[in-house]
Coordinates of C-alpha atoms in Angstrom, one line a residue:
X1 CA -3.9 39.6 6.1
X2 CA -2.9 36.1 4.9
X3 CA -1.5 37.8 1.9
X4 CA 0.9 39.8 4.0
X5 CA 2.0 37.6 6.0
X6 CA 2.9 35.1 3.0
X7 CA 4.9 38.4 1.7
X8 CA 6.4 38.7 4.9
X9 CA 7.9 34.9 4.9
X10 CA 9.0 35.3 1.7
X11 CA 6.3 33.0 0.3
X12 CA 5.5 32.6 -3.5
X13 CA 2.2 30.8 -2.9
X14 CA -1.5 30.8 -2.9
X15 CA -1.9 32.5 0.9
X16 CA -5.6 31.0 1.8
X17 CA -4.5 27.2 0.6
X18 CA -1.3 27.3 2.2
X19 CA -2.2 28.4 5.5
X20 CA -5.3 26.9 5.8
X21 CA -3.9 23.2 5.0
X22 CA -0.9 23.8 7.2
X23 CA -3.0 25.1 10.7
X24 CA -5.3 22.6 9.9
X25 CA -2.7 19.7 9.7
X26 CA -1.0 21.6 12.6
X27 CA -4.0 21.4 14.7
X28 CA -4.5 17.4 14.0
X29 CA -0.7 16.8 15.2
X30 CA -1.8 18.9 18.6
X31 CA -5.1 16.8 19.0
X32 CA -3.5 13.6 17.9
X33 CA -0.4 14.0 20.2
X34 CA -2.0 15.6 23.2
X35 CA -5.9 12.9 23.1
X36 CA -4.4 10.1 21.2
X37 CA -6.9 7.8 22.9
X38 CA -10.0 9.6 22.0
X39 CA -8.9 11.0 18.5
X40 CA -7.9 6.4 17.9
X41 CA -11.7 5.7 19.1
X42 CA -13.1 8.0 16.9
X43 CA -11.6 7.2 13.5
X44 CA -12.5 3.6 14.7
X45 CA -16.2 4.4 15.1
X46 CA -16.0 6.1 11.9
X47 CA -14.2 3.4 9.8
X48 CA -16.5 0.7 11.1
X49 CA -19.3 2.7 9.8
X50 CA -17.7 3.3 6.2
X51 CA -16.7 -0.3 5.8
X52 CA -19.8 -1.6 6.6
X53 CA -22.0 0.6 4.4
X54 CA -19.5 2.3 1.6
X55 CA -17.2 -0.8 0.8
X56 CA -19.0 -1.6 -2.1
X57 CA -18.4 1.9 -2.9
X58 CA -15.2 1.9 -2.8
X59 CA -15.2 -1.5 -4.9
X60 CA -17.5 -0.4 -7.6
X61 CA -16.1 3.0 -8.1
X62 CA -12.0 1.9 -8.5
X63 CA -14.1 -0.7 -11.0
X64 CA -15.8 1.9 -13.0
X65 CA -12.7 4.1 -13.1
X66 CA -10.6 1.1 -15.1
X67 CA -13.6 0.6 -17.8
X68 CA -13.9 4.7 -17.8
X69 CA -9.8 4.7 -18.9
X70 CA -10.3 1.6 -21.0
X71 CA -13.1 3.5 -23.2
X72 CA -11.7 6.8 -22.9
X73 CA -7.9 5.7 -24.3
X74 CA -9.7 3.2 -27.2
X75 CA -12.1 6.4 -28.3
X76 CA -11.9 9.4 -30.6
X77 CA -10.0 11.3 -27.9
X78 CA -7.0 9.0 -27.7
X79 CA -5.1 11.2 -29.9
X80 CA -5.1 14.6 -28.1
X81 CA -2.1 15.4 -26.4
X82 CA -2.1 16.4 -22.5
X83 CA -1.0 19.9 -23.4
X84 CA -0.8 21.9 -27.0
X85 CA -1.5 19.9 -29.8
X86 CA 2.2 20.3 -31.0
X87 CA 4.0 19.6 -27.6
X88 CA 6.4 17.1 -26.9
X89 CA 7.2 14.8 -23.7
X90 CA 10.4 16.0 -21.9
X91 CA 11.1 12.7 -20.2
X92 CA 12.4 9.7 -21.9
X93 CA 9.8 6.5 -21.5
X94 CA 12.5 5.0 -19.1
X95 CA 13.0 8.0 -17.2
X96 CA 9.2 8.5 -17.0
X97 CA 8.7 4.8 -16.0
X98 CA 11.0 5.0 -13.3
X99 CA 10.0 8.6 -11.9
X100 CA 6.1 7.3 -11.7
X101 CA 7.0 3.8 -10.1
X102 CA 9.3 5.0 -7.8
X103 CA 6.4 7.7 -6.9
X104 CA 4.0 6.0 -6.8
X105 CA 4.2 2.2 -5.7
X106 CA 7.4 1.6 -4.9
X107 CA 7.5 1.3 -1.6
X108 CA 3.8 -0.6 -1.2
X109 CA 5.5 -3.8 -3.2
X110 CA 8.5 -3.9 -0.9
X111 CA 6.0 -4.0 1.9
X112 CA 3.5 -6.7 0.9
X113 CA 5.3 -8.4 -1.9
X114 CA 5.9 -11.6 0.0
X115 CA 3.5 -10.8 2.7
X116 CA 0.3 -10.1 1.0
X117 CA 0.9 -13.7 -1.1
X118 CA 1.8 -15.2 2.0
X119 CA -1.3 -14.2 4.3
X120 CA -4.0 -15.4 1.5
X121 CA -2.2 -18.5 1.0
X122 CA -2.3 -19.4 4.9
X123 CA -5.3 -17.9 5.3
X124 CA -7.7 -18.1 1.8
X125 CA -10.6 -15.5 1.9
X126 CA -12.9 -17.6 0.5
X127 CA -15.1 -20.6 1.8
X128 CA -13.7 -24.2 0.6
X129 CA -10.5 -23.3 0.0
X130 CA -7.5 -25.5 2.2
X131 CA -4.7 -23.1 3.0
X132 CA -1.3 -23.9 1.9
X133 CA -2.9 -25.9 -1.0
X134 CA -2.1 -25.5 -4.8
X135 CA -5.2 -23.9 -5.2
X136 CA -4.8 -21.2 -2.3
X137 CA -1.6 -20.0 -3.6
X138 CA -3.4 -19.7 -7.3
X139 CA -5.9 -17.5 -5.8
X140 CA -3.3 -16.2 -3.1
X141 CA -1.4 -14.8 -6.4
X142 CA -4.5 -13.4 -8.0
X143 CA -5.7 -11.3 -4.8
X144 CA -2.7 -10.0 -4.9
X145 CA -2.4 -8.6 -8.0
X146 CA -6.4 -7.6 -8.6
X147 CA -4.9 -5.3 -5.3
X148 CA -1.4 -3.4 -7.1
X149 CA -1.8 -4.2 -10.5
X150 CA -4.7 -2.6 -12.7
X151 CA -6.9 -0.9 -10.5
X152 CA -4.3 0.1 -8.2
X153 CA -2.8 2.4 -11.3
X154 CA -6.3 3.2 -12.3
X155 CA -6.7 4.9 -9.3
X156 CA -3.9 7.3 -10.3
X157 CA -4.4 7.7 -13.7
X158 CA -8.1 8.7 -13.6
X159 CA -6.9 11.9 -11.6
X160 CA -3.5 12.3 -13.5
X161 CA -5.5 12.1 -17.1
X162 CA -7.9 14.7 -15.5
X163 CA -4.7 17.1 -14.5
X164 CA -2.9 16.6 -18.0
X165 CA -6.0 17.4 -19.6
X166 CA -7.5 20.7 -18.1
X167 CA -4.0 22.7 -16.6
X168 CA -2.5 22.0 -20.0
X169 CA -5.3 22.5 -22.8
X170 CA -7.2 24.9 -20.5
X171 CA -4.2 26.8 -19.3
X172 CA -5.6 26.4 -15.5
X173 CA -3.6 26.5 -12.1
X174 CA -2.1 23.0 -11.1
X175 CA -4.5 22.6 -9.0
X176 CA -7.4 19.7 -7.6
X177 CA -10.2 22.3 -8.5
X178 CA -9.5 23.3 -11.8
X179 CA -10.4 19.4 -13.0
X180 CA -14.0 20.9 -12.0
X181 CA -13.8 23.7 -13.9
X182 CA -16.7 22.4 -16.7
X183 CA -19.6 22.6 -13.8
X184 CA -17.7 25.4 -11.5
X185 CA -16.2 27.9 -14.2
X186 CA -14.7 30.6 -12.3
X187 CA -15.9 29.4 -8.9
X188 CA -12.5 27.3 -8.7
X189 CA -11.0 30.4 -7.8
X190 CA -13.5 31.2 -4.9
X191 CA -14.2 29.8 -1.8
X192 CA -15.7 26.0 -3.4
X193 CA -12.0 25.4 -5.1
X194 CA -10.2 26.3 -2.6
X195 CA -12.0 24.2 0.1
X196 CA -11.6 21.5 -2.5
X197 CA -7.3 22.0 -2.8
X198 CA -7.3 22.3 0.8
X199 CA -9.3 18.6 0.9
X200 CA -6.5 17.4 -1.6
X201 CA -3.2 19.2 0.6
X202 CA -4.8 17.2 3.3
X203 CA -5.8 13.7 1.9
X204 CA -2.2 13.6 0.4
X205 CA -0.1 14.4 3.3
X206 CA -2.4 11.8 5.4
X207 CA -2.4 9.3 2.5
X208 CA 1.6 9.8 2.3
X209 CA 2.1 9.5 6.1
X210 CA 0.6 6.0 5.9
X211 CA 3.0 5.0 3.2
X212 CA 6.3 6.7 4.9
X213 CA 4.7 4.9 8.1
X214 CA 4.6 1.4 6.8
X215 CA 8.1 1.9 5.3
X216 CA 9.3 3.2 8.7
X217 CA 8.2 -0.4 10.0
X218 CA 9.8 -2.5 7.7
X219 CA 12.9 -0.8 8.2
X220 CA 13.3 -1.0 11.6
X221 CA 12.4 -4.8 11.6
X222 CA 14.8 -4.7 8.9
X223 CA 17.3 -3.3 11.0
X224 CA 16.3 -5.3 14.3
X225 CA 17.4 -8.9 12.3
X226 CA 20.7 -7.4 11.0
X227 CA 21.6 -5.3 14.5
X228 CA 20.1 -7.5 17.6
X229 CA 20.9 -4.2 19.7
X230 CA 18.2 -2.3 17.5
X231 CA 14.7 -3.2 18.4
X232 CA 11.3 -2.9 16.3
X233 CA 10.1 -0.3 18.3
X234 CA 7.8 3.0 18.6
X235 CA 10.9 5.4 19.2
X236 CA 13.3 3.7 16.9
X237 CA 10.4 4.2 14.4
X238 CA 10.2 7.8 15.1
X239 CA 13.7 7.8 14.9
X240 CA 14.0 6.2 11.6
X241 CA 11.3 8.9 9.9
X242 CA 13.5 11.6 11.3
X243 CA 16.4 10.5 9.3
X244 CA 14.5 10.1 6.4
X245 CA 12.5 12.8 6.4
X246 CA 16.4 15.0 6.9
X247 CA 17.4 12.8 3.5
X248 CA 14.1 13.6 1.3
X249 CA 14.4 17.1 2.1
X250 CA 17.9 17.3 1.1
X251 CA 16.5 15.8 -2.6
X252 CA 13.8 18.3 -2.4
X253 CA 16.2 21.4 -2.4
X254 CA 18.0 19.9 -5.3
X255 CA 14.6 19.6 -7.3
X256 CA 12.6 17.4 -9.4
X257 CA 15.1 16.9 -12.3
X258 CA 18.2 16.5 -9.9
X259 CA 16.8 15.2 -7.3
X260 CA 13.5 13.2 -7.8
X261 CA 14.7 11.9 -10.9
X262 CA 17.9 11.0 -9.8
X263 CA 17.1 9.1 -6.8
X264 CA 14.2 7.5 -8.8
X265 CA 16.4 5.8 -11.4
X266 CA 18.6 4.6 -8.2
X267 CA 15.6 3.6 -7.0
X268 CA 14.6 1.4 -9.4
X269 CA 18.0 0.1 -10.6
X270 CA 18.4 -1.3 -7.2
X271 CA 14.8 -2.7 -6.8
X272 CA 15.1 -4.4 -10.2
X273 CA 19.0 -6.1 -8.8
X274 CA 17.0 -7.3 -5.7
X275 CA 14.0 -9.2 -7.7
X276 CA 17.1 -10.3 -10.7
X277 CA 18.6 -11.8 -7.6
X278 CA 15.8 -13.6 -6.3
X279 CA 14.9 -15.2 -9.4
X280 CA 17.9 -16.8 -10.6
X281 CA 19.4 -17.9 -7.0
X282 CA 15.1 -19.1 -6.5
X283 CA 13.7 -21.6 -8.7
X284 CA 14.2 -20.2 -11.8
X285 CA 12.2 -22.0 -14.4
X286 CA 9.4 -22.4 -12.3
X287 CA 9.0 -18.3 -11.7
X288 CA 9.6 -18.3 -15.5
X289 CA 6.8 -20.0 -15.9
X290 CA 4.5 -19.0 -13.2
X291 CA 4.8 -15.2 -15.0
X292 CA 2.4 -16.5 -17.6
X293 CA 0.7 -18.9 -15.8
X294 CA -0.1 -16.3 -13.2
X295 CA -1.3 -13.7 -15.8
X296 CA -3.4 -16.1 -17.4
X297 CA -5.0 -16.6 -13.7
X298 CA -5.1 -12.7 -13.1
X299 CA -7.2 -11.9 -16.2
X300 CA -10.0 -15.1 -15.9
X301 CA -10.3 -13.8 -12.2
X302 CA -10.2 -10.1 -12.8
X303 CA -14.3 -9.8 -13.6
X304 CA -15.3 -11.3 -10.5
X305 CA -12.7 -9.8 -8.0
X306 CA -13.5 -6.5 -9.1
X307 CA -17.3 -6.6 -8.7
X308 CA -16.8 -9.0 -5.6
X309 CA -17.6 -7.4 -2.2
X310 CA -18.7 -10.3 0.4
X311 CA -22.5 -9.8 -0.1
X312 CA -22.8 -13.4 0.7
X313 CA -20.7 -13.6 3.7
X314 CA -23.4 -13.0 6.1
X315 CA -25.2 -16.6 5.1
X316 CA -21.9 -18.3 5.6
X317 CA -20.2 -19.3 8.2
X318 CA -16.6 -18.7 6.9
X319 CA -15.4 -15.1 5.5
X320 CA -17.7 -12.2 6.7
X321 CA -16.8 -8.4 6.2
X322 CA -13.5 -8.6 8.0
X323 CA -11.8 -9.2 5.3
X324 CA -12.3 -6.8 2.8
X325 CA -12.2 -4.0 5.5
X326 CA -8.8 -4.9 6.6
X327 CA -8.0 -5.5 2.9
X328 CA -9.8 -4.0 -0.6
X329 CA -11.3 -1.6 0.9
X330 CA -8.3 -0.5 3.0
X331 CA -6.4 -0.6 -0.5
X332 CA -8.5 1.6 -2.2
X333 CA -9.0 4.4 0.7
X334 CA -5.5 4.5 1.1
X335 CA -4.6 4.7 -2.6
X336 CA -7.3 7.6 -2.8
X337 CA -5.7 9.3 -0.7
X338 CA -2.4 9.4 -2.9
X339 CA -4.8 10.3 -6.1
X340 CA -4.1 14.3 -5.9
X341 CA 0.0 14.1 -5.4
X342 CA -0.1 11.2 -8.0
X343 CA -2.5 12.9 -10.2
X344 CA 0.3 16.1 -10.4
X345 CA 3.4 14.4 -10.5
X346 CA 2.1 11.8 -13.1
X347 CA 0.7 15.5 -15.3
X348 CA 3.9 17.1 -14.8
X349 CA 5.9 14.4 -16.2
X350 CA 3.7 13.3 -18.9
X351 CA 3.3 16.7 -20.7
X352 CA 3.1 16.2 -24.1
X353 CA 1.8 12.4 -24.4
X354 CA -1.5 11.7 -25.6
X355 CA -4.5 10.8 -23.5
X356 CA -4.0 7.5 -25.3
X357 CA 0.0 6.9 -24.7
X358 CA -0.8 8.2 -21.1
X359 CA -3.7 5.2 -20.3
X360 CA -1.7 2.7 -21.5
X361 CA 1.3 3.4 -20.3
X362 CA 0.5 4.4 -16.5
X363 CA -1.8 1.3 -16.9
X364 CA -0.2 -1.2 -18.1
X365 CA 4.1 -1.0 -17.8
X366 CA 3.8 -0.7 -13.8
X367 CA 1.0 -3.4 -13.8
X368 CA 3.5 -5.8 -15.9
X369 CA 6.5 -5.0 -13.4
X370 CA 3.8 -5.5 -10.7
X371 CA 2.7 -9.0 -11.9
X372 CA 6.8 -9.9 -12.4
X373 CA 7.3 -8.5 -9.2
X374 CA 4.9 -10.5 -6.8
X375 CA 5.8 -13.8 -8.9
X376 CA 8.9 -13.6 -8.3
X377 CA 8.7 -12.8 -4.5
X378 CA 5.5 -14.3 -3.7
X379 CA 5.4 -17.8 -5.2
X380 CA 8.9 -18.1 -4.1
X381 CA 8.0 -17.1 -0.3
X382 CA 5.1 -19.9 -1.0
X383 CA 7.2 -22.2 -2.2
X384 CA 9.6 -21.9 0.6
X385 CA 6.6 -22.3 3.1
X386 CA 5.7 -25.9 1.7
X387 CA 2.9 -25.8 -1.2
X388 CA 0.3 -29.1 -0.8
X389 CA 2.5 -29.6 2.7
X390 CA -1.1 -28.4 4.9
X391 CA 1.5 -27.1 7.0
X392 CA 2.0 -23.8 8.2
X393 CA 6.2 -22.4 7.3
X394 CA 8.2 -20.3 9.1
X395 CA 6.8 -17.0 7.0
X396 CA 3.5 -17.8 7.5
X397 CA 3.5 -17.9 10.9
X398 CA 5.4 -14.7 11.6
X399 CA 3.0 -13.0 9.4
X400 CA -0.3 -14.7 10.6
X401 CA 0.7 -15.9 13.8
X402 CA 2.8 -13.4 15.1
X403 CA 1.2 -10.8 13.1
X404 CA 4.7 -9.3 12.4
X405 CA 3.8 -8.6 8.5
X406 CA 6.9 -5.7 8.0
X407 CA 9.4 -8.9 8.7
X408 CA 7.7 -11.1 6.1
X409 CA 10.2 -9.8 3.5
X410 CA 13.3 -10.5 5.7
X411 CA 12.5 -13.5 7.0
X412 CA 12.0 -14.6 3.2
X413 CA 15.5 -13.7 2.6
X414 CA 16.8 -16.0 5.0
X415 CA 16.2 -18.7 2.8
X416 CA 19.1 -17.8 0.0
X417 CA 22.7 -17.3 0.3
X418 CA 24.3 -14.1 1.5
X419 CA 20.9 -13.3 3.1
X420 CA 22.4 -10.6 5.6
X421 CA 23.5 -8.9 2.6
X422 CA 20.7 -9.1 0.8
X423 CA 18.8 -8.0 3.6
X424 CA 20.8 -4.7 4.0
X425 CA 19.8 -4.1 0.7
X426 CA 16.4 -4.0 0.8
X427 CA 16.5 -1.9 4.0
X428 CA 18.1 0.4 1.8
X429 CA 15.6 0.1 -1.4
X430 CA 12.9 0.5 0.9
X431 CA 14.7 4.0 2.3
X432 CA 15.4 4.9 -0.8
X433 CA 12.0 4.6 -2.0
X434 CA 11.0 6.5 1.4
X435 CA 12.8 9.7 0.2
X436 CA 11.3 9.4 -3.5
X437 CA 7.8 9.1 -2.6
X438 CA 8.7 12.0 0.0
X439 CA 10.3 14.3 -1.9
X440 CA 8.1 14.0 -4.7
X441 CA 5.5 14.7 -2.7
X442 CA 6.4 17.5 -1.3
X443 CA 7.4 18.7 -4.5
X444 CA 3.5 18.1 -5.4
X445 CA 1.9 19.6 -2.2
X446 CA 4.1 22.6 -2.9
X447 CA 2.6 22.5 -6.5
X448 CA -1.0 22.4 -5.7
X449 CA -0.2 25.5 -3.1
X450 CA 1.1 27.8 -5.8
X451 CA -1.0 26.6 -8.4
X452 CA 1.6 26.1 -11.4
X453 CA 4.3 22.9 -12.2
X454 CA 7.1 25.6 -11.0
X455 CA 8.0 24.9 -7.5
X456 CA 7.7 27.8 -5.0
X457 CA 10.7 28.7 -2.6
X458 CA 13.0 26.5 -1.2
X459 CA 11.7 27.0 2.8
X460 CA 8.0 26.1 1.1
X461 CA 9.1 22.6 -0.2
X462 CA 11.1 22.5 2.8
X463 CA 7.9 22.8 5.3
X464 CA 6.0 20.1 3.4
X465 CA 9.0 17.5 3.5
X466 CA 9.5 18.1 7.3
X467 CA 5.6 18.6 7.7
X468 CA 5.5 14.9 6.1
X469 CA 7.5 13.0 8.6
X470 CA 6.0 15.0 12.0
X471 CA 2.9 13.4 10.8
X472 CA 3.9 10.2 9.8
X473 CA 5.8 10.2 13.4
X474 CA 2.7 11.0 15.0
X475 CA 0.8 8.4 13.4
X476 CA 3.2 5.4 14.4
X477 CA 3.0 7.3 17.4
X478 CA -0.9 6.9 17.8
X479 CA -0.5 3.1 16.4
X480 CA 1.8 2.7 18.9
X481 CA 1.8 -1.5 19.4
X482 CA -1.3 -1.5 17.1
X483 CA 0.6 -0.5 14.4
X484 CA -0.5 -1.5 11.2
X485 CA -4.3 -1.6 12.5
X486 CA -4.4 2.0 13.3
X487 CA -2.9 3.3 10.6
X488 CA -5.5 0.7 8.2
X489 CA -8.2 3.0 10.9
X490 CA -7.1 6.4 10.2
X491 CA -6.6 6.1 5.9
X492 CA -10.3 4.9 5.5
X493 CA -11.2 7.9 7.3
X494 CA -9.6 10.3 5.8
X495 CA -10.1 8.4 2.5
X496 CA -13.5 8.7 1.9
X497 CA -14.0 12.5 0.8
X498 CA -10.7 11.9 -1.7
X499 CA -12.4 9.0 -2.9
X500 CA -15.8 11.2 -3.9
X501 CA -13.6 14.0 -5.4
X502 CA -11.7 11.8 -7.5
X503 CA -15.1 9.9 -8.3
X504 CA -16.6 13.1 -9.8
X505 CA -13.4 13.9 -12.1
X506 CA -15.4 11.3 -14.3
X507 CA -18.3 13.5 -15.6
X508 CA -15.9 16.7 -15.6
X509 CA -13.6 14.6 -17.6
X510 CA -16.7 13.8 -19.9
X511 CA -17.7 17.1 -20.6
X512 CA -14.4 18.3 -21.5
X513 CA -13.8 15.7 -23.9
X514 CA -17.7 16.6 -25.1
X515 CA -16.3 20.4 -26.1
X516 CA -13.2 19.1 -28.2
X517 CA -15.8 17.1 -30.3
X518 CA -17.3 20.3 -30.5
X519 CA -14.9 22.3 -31.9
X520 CA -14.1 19.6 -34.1
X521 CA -17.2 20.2 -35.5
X522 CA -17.0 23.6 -35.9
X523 CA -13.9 23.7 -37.8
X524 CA -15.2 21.1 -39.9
X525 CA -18.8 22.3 -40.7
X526 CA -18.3 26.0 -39.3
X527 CA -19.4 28.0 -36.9
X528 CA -21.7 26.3 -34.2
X529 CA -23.9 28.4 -31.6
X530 CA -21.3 28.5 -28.9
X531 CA -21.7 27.4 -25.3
X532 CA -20.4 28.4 -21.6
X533 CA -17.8 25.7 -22.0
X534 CA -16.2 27.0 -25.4
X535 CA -12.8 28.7 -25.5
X536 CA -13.4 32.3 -24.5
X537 CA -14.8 32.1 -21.5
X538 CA -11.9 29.2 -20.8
X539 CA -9.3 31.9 -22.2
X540 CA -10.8 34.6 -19.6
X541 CA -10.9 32.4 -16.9
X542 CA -7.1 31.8 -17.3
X543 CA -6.1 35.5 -17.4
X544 CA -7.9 36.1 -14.0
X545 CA -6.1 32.5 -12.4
X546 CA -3.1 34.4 -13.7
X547 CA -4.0 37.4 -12.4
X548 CA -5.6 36.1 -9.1
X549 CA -3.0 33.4 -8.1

């Protein structure tokens, strides 16, 4: 039946996955429009349960992924490429850079590039710390980047190695369950993988609605300092994500070469004017310096950030659990969530690299622009606050006070010349990064439907870009005055089932790197006595995902 009707629409897609995901995310926006206030009270219930007894989950598994990546790009397997061993990338590294960044992160620095700095610096998570000291802003600085730099992008590259590896050496469908294939063979193209592709369709239109959401907010506080007529509110939010949404869907009918890639290098163009600007009209020689200072902090704290998770906080009087729920742990559920649509694009456009070029390059050239990035904009915003003053600036206490954290950014910009300007700018970086990490999204969701790195039809992309900002609306609609809170509620939710799935790429990953050791062997000391992993079954499984869809 499903397959009919699929015919009938003029649909080139897997019909079970497509129609599933979509009634399923219909039937949230329905509940989540029509019982807002029950629908809020149970995510709440739910995320104060999975705070309180998975964060260390969440902490310890984003930890093991990095050492995973680490040993897996140093190891024997470094060399094999994500694909045939004679294929070729078809991006340029600074095309690649700039599609992945502007994917991927780009919007999450605008957000909290002077506000996450700024809200550790006046308030220091841990005990003996003065806020607005020398030594809060040190550690302010190294939160900061132990949140977006290393094990932010481990979080995508786990998946994305996991993709490259088993669509392009296996010849599987682009999808979530075919990184299972070593323990569920054939089943990925039963009942179990599909369940599994409709968890990822899900997780990454949730995890993308929180991203478009916070966007949405910064603009229109953006937008309510340049225009006093225009106020930060729910409608002009929704408002906003409808423009938006009508932009990134124009990009999506143009395509990922014309349109993701364009807009991307844009994207970043701009972004990088905005932080040249910053640094040379900000105290130059001190950011200069602070770039290597700051790394030098980052990697003697690193260890202990990423195996701390508050285990002492109930002894103490100071800290407690509050802050990692409303921080780390919110980080890494939300990030999770972006794991399958990051794990896709980052495959698709790294076809042809080794596993070894892959991990260090998702790893480490969007950690260094991370680290350049918050030193530029967050020890400047500190700076301008007073550092050693013990007095709360003007930032600070819109963020911490006022709790207005999407107007950190503009109220930073007040501080140089032409800051109206300037601030128009960024309102327009941070749209433009909107439409990237929507279009390229949708471009994913579409992928992981049809099951191969060829788009479906047009109306198909279409549905997912305008299926994006309905749900994104309805969120700010939920949050409502709330805002950021219930948006923090809903992504640790809905991030906890990515977060296992992703988790249990690791031993799939392990066993599929276990079988090219094997035929390594073979071809070296001949034939060995094969085993349910080994090429022809793997051959005759891909012939009947051909076949099957």
């Amino acid at each position: 039946m499903l397959e009919s009707l699929a015919q009938r629409l003029g649909l080139r897609t897997n019909p079970t996955i497509f129609f599933v995901s979509a009634g399923l995310m219909v039937l949230f926006l329905v509940l989540l429009l029509g019982f807002p206030g029950p629908i809020g009270a149970a995510f709440g219930v739910a995320r104060d349960w999975i705070v309180t007894n998975l964060g260390w989950f969440f902490i310890l598994g984003v930890t093991a992924w990095l050492i995973f990546l680490a040993y897996v790009a140093l190891s024997r397997y470094g060399h094999l490429r994500l694909g045939g061993d004679d294929s070729r990338p078809e991006y340029s590294n600074l095309s690649w850079f700039a599609m992945l960044f502007a994917g991927g992160i780009g919007t999450v620095l605008m957000f909290w590039g002077v506000a996450e700095p700024i809200s550790h610096f006046a308030q220091p998570p841990f005990a003996g710390v003065e806020p607005f000291s020398p030594r809060a802003a040190e550690e302010a600085m190294s939160i900061s980047l132990y949140h977006l730099s290393l094990h932010t992008w481990a979080i995508f590259t786990l998946p994305g190695l996991a993709f490259g590896y088993f669509v392009y050496r296996y010849n599987l469908p682009l999808r979530v369950s075919s990184v299972f294939y070593p323990f569920l063979k054939d089943r990925i193209h039963g009942p179990i993988g599909k369940t599994i592709d409709i968890f990822a369709v899900l997780g990454t239109l949730f995890g993308l609605a929180v991203s478009l959401g916070l966007g949405t907010s910064q603009i229109a506080a953006g937008l309510g300092e340049l225009f006093t007529s225009i106020t930060d509110s729910t409608p002009v939010r929704v408002i906003i994500i409808g423009v938006l949404t009508a932009v990134a869907t124009t990009s999506i009918v143009a395509g990922l070469d014309k349109g993701v890639k364009r807009l991307s290098n844009i994207n970043i163009l701009m972004a990088v004017g905005l932080m040249l600007f910053v640094l040379f009209f900000g105290d130059t020689v001190f950011l200069l310096r602070q770039v290597i200072e700051s790394a030098g902090h980052y990697g003697q704290n690193i260890i202990g950030l990423s195996f701390w998770n508050d285990a002492m906080a109930r002894f103490t009087k100071e800290g407690g659990w509050g802050w990692q729920q409303t921080w780390t742990v919110f980080y890494w559920a939300w990030t999770v969530t972006w794991a399958p649509f990051m794990g896709v694009f980052l495959a698709r456009i790294s076809k042809g690299r080794t596993i070894r070029q892959f991990v260090v390059g998702v790893l480490l050239a969007p950690s260094a622009f991370t680290l350049v990035w918050f030193v530029i904009f967050g020890w400047s915003a500190m700076v301008s606050d007073g550092i050693g003053t013990g007095e709360m600036g003007e930032i600070a206490r819109r963020v911490v006070v006022d709790e207005e954290v999407p107007i950190a950014m503009f109220e930073f910009f007040s501080n140089f010349p032409a800051a109206t300007l300037v601030s128009g700018l960024a309102v327009v970086v941070v749209a433009l990064f909107f439409a990237t990490s929507s279009d390229s999204a949708s471009l994913v969701v579409d992928m992981l439907c049809v099951g191969t790195d060829d788009a479906g039809p047009v109306r198909q992309r279409v549905f997912w870009g305008v299926s994006e900002g309905a749900l994104a609306a309805a969120l700010i609609i939920l949050g409502g005055d709330a805002g950021l809170e219930a948006l923090q509620t809903v992504i640790t939710v809905v991030g906890l089932p990515i977060f296992i799935l992703v988790f249990l790429t690791v031993p799939c990953l392990l066993k599929g790197l276990s079988s090219e050791r094997r035929k390594a062997m073979e071809l070296r000391f001949g034939d060995v006595p094969p085993r349910a992993s080994e090429p022809a079954e793997r051959d005759r499984d891909a012939k009947e995902s051909a076949v099957g869809g």
